[in-house]
Amino acid sequence: MRSITALLFKDLKVAWRAPLFASISILVPVAFTFLYAIVIHVSTTATIAVADEDDSFRSHQFVQVMEDMRNDDGQYYEILTTDPERAREMYSSGEVGAVLTIPDGFDDDLASGLAPQVELALFNINSDGTKNQHLRLEQALRTFNAEVVPASSPRLQIVETTAMEDDIPITIYLGSALILFAALYSGIVNAGVSLTREWEERTAKALILSPAGPGALVAGKWLASLVLSLVTIGCATVGIGWVLGFPLGRLGPLALVSVIVIWAYGAALGTLLAVTLRRSLPLIPIAVILAVGHFLVSGYESYIRGFAHGGIAEVLWRLTEWIPLHHLFDAVRFEAAGLSQPPGLAWGLVSSMLIAAALAAFAIVRLTRTATFTQGQ
């Protein structure tokens, strides 16, 4: 404990005297927060599955109306399937966030003067995506009613069911992801730079070969990194609350646990990078790439899903099955929105902690096997 405490105070003193890297770890997530608060971009083309149970001339016309909708940037819809069984399977598995059902008897209702209906099932985790689905479908209904339905017939209507009782506002969806991005990035950078500094200052050999062992070295570094990361996370969180109007008062124990686990995961990544690279300069851009990559895959999962129909976007979205952090991002969102927690949170927490422990253990093993020291050590 004496060794760990000594390392803690030593690293805090170094950070105070040379605050460049600590400042970077604070400024990057804060800048990210302002960037995404100002520029929130949604793709023009949304994917959807259509369950065409009627499979008639009129139902094909409605599908064609949806496919023809576009603006100067591209089509409004990419319809991935019209097969009813496949459409419901894609919605249940999460491959698409919405499925539109054209019920059996759709054509007959139009012909007999009854008011036909289509049914939209929607995974409404993101109010921005929900709004876009509503706007697109409302335009499709207006176009179909104007071009296809006779003037004397009842207008086509839509019935909607959602996965959750309330939409999650975009400010909560985005703000939660940014808070956890700050925790992840600060964990990688602060833990990583704290360790690489020992090689750059030629003190790594004495610390690694000391009787306290590499475990104490990593523990001391993590404690010092945690203190610096708390400043980073605090500044980012206050900025998110101010810029986005994020309801910070709603966050409770689940959000705190999620932040700690994701920070530990980031610290483990930073530790492994540090013992591999032994230089701060290459570590920081790699940390940015890793943090932004995790943010996009785990924090912006509902947006990635909209593109997940081939190519690199589908590969990225499939990674959410192997990187369980998205459950932690959702835990913060649902808590901030006042919704009951979705299934899979316990699995996400345990899996993330196990991955963090495995990465940290691997880094410690690499430290124990360090046989060469450069720069005169």
XYZ file of C-alpha atoms in Angstrom:
377
model
C 0.000 0.000 0.000
C 2.944 2.339 0.663
C 4.136 1.808 -2.912
C 0.665 2.358 -4.332
C 0.165 5.542 -2.284
C 3.588 6.857 -3.288
C 2.792 6.305 -6.970
C -0.572 8.006 -6.553
C 0.914 11.205 -5.094
C 3.849 11.142 -7.472
C 1.591 10.986 -10.558
C -0.753 13.663 -9.250
C 2.227 15.956 -8.648
C 3.539 15.307 -12.181
C 0.101 16.023 -13.647
C -0.068 19.272 -11.683
C 3.363 20.417 -12.855
C 2.934 19.270 -16.498
C -0.817 19.380 -17.159
C -0.687 19.030 -20.966
C -1.936 15.434 -21.250
C -4.452 15.853 -18.450
C -5.801 18.939 -20.240
C -6.106 16.989 -23.497
C -8.113 14.274 -21.744
C -10.543 16.965 -20.560
C -10.749 19.049 -23.732
C -11.340 16.239 -26.238
C -14.613 14.894 -24.761
C -15.827 18.423 -24.004
C -15.157 19.425 -27.635
C -16.907 16.240 -28.752
C -19.908 17.218 -26.667
C -20.193 20.641 -28.280
C -19.636 19.203 -31.769
C -22.456 16.690 -31.471
C -24.692 19.187 -29.717
C -24.418 21.519 -32.718
C -24.305 19.001 -35.548
C -26.726 16.074 -35.194
C -26.918 14.354 -38.529
C -29.335 11.641 -39.574
C -29.021 9.846 -42.891
C -31.543 10.673 -45.590
C -32.258 7.016 -46.289
C -33.872 4.906 -43.567
C -34.157 1.140 -43.675
C -37.480 -0.545 -42.986
C -39.019 -3.993 -43.364
C -42.500 -4.301 -44.866
C -44.714 -7.258 -44.019
C -46.970 -7.306 -47.103
C -49.590 -9.818 -45.968
C -52.052 -8.756 -48.687
C -49.590 -9.153 -51.601
C -52.041 -7.400 -53.928
C -51.881 -4.787 -56.641
C -52.789 -1.988 -54.210
C -50.319 -3.122 -51.546
C -47.594 -3.178 -54.207
C -48.605 0.361 -55.142
C -48.184 1.514 -51.545
C -44.745 -0.118 -51.340
C -43.841 1.588 -54.627
C -44.925 4.955 -53.228
C -42.540 4.421 -50.298
C -39.676 3.443 -52.608
C -40.231 6.477 -54.848
C -40.066 9.005 -52.009
C -36.837 10.988 -52.157
C -35.208 14.392 -52.010
C -32.018 15.769 -53.532
C -29.866 13.769 -51.081
C -31.379 10.381 -51.884
C -34.257 8.000 -51.216
C -36.276 8.258 -48.010
C -36.645 4.499 -47.645
C -34.706 1.387 -48.406
C -37.166 -1.487 -48.055
C -35.142 -4.549 -47.102
C -37.935 -7.088 -47.537
C -41.657 -7.351 -48.176
C -41.939 -10.948 -46.999
C -44.091 -10.970 -43.810
C -42.180 -13.714 -41.992
C -38.765 -12.268 -42.836
C -39.898 -8.727 -41.940
C -41.037 -9.742 -38.459
C -37.883 -11.803 -37.953
C -35.687 -8.812 -38.846
C -37.599 -6.596 -36.409
C -37.444 -9.156 -33.586
C -33.697 -9.666 -34.049
C -33.005 -5.919 -34.161
C -31.820 -5.856 -37.778
C -34.346 -3.089 -38.449
C -35.878 -0.624 -36.044
C -39.288 -0.558 -37.728
C -41.635 -2.925 -39.528
C -44.702 -1.795 -41.483
C -47.504 -4.359 -41.863
C -49.918 -4.160 -44.784
C -52.696 -6.469 -43.524
C -54.532 -9.122 -45.488
C -57.650 -7.609 -47.081
C -56.006 -4.238 -47.756
C -57.014 -4.234 -51.443
C -60.519 -5.537 -50.701
C -61.119 -2.793 -48.131
C -60.176 -0.129 -50.671
C -62.434 -1.677 -53.299
C -65.412 -1.984 -50.933
C -65.142 1.546 -49.555
C -63.855 0.603 -46.098
C -61.051 2.532 -44.389
C -57.898 0.415 -44.725
C -55.083 0.586 -42.214
C -51.390 -0.177 -42.165
C -49.616 -0.960 -38.895
C -46.213 0.384 -37.838
C -44.186 -1.372 -35.131
C -41.298 0.814 -33.991
C -38.315 0.461 -31.654
C -38.548 3.986 -30.263
C -35.267 4.255 -28.336
C -34.402 7.487 -30.137
C -37.014 10.229 -30.560
C -35.116 11.676 -33.521
C -35.391 8.383 -35.390
C -39.044 8.034 -34.352
C -39.796 11.528 -35.666
C -38.173 10.722 -39.013
C -40.209 7.536 -39.355
C -43.412 9.478 -38.631
C -42.602 12.205 -41.152
C -41.724 9.724 -43.878
C -44.805 7.577 -43.371
C -47.115 10.579 -43.149
C -45.799 11.707 -46.521
C -46.264 8.199 -47.934
C -49.878 8.185 -46.694
C -50.600 11.609 -48.218
C -49.070 10.597 -51.536
C -50.918 7.286 -51.655
C -54.217 8.922 -50.732
C -53.753 11.626 -53.360
C -52.523 9.443 -56.221
C -54.091 6.020 -55.686
C -57.172 6.130 -53.438
C -60.333 7.359 -55.240
C -61.663 10.662 -53.931
C -64.897 9.074 -52.720
C -63.123 6.323 -50.714
C -62.030 6.546 -47.088
C -58.468 7.683 -46.531
C -55.703 5.219 -45.706
C -54.768 5.332 -41.995
C -51.889 4.104 -39.857
C -51.870 2.395 -36.461
C -48.646 2.469 -34.418
C -47.223 0.259 -31.670
C -43.892 0.978 -29.966
C -41.384 -1.123 -28.084
C -41.353 1.310 -25.130
C -44.073 3.337 -23.475
C -42.297 6.643 -24.222
C -39.745 7.805 -26.753
C -36.252 8.560 -25.463
C -35.485 12.206 -26.395
C -32.462 12.744 -28.627
C -30.848 14.896 -25.909
C -30.963 11.931 -23.515
C -29.937 9.422 -26.170
C -26.959 11.532 -27.221
C -26.067 12.962 -23.806
C -25.828 9.527 -22.188
C -23.470 8.334 -24.907
C -21.275 11.409 -24.491
C -20.982 10.969 -20.707
C -19.791 7.404 -21.165
C -17.523 8.445 -24.034
C -15.817 10.849 -21.630
C -15.357 8.036 -19.099
C -13.951 5.656 -21.705
C -11.599 8.155 -23.322
C -10.276 9.535 -20.043
C -9.648 5.992 -18.786
C -7.610 5.080 -21.883
C -5.576 8.281 -22.021
C -4.942 8.893 -18.332
C -3.955 5.316 -17.498
C -1.979 4.918 -20.719
C -0.033 8.170 -20.531
C 0.658 7.659 -16.827
C 2.438 4.395 -17.642
C 4.210 5.476 -20.830
C 5.658 8.409 -18.919
C 7.751 5.939 -16.900
C 9.514 4.753 -20.040
C 9.935 8.296 -21.350
C 11.407 9.463 -18.041
C 13.580 6.315 -17.714
C 12.016 5.136 -14.486
C 10.194 2.058 -15.836
C 12.942 -0.431 -15.017
C 13.098 0.432 -11.322
C 9.322 0.318 -10.944
C 8.779 -2.930 -12.833
C 11.614 -4.754 -11.056
C 10.766 -3.409 -7.586
C 9.650 -5.886 -4.865
C 6.139 -4.402 -4.958
C 5.693 -5.920 -8.410
C 3.872 -4.811 -11.545
C 0.446 -5.265 -9.929
C 1.169 -2.479 -7.462
C 2.497 -0.339 -10.308
C -0.719 -0.718 -12.291
C -2.898 -0.192 -9.197
C -1.107 3.038 -8.327
C -1.391 4.280 -11.883
C -5.087 3.490 -11.981
C -5.742 5.387 -8.750
C -3.972 8.481 -10.047
C -5.769 8.135 -13.392
C -9.104 7.841 -11.629
C -8.581 11.163 -9.842
C -7.782 12.911 -13.144
C -10.630 11.126 -14.933
C -13.147 12.307 -12.354
C -12.280 15.870 -13.374
C -12.698 14.966 -17.052
C -16.017 13.191 -16.526
C -17.280 15.958 -14.250
C -16.474 18.710 -16.783
C -18.018 16.733 -19.647
C -21.146 15.943 -17.623
C -21.675 19.570 -16.610
C -21.174 20.637 -20.229
C -23.703 18.057 -21.432
C -26.231 19.196 -18.851
C -25.763 22.821 -19.861
C -25.610 22.482 -23.661
C -28.132 19.680 -24.175
C -30.350 20.261 -21.158
C -29.617 16.695 -20.080
C -31.553 15.742 -16.894
C -28.551 15.035 -14.653
C -30.783 14.869 -11.567
C -32.383 11.654 -12.833
C -29.121 9.725 -12.894
C -28.742 7.227 -10.068
C -26.801 4.096 -9.046
C -27.047 2.343 -12.406
C -25.518 5.302 -14.211
C -22.711 5.484 -11.641
C -21.958 1.763 -11.942
C -21.990 2.007 -15.743
C -19.562 4.940 -15.713
C -17.177 3.093 -13.359
C -17.235 -0.111 -15.404
C -16.666 1.715 -18.694
C -13.868 3.773 -17.114
C -12.214 0.549 -15.894
C -12.586 -0.948 -19.365
C -10.896 2.149 -20.816
C -8.143 2.073 -18.187
C -7.455 -1.579 -19.045
C -7.219 -0.697 -22.741
C -4.902 2.210 -21.929
C -2.699 -0.001 -19.751
C -2.334 -2.591 -22.489
C -1.539 0.095 -25.057
C 1.045 1.638 -22.734
C 2.993 -1.557 -22.059
C 2.919 -2.328 -25.790
C 3.812 1.091 -27.236
C 5.795 2.654 -24.339
C 5.325 6.082 -25.963
C 2.694 8.735 -25.304
C 2.740 10.212 -28.795
C 1.316 7.198 -30.689
C -0.897 6.206 -27.773
C -3.108 9.307 -27.838
C -4.324 9.101 -31.474
C -4.936 5.362 -31.026
C -6.926 6.172 -27.889
C -9.029 8.660 -29.861
C -9.722 6.056 -32.549
C -10.670 3.407 -29.994
C -12.895 5.743 -27.985
C -14.697 7.128 -31.027
C -15.064 3.606 -32.456
C -16.648 2.352 -29.227
C -18.842 5.467 -29.132
C -20.171 4.809 -32.627
C -20.640 1.062 -32.201
C -21.972 0.983 -28.634
C -23.201 4.523 -28.017
C -24.824 5.234 -31.373
C -26.073 1.717 -32.010
C -29.563 2.708 -33.195
C -28.069 4.947 -35.895
C -25.562 2.299 -37.029
C -28.436 -0.199 -37.256
C -30.058 2.013 -39.895
C -27.098 1.403 -42.199
C -26.507 -2.241 -41.221
C -27.488 -3.863 -44.489
C -24.158 -4.722 -46.095
C -20.614 -3.402 -46.129
C -18.610 -2.024 -43.220
C -21.716 -0.598 -41.494
C -23.113 -4.092 -40.976
C -19.747 -5.286 -39.636
C -19.726 -2.390 -37.150
C -23.273 -3.096 -36.042
C -22.530 -6.812 -35.590
C -19.705 -5.840 -33.245
C -22.318 -4.778 -30.691
C -22.988 -8.483 -30.118
C -19.335 -8.989 -29.134
C -18.710 -5.699 -27.301
C -21.338 -5.672 -24.537
C -20.828 -2.006 -23.608
C -24.023 -0.977 -25.422
C -26.038 -2.422 -22.530
C -24.311 0.080 -20.221
C -25.049 2.985 -22.575
C -28.710 1.929 -22.621
C -28.769 1.650 -18.813
C -27.851 5.338 -18.481
C -30.373 6.341 -21.156
C -33.225 4.425 -19.632
C -32.458 5.743 -16.149
C -32.302 9.337 -17.406
C -35.573 8.850 -19.298
C -37.320 7.318 -16.273
C -37.960 4.012 -18.069
C -37.648 0.484 -16.726
C -34.329 -1.120 -17.575
C -34.154 -3.316 -20.697
C -33.075 -6.975 -20.484
C -29.405 -7.811 -20.834
C -28.010 -5.228 -18.398
C -26.633 -7.789 -15.924
C -24.967 -9.699 -18.751
C -23.512 -6.448 -20.136
C -22.080 -5.404 -16.763
C -20.537 -8.793 -15.985
C -19.146 -9.249 -19.502
C -17.650 -5.747 -19.582
C -15.977 -6.268 -16.202
C -14.577 -9.628 -17.300
C -13.183 -8.106 -20.498
C -11.606 -5.254 -18.503
C -10.067 -7.733 -16.043
C -8.717 -9.862 -18.890
C -7.143 -6.856 -20.627
C -5.565 -5.636 -17.368
C -4.254 -9.122 -16.539
C -2.743 -9.459 -20.018
C -1.059 -6.064 -19.619
C 0.415 -7.092 -16.246
C 1.716 -10.329 -17.775
C 3.415 -8.311 -20.512
C 4.985 -6.113 -17.831
C 6.379 -9.123 -15.967
C 7.946 -10.427 -19.178
C 9.586 -7.135 -20.114
C 13.176 -8.098 -20.752
C 14.601 -5.020 -22.449
C 14.627 -1.327 -21.557
C 15.608 1.446 -23.906
C 16.993 4.957 -23.386
C 19.820 3.771 -21.171
C 17.697 1.906 -18.597
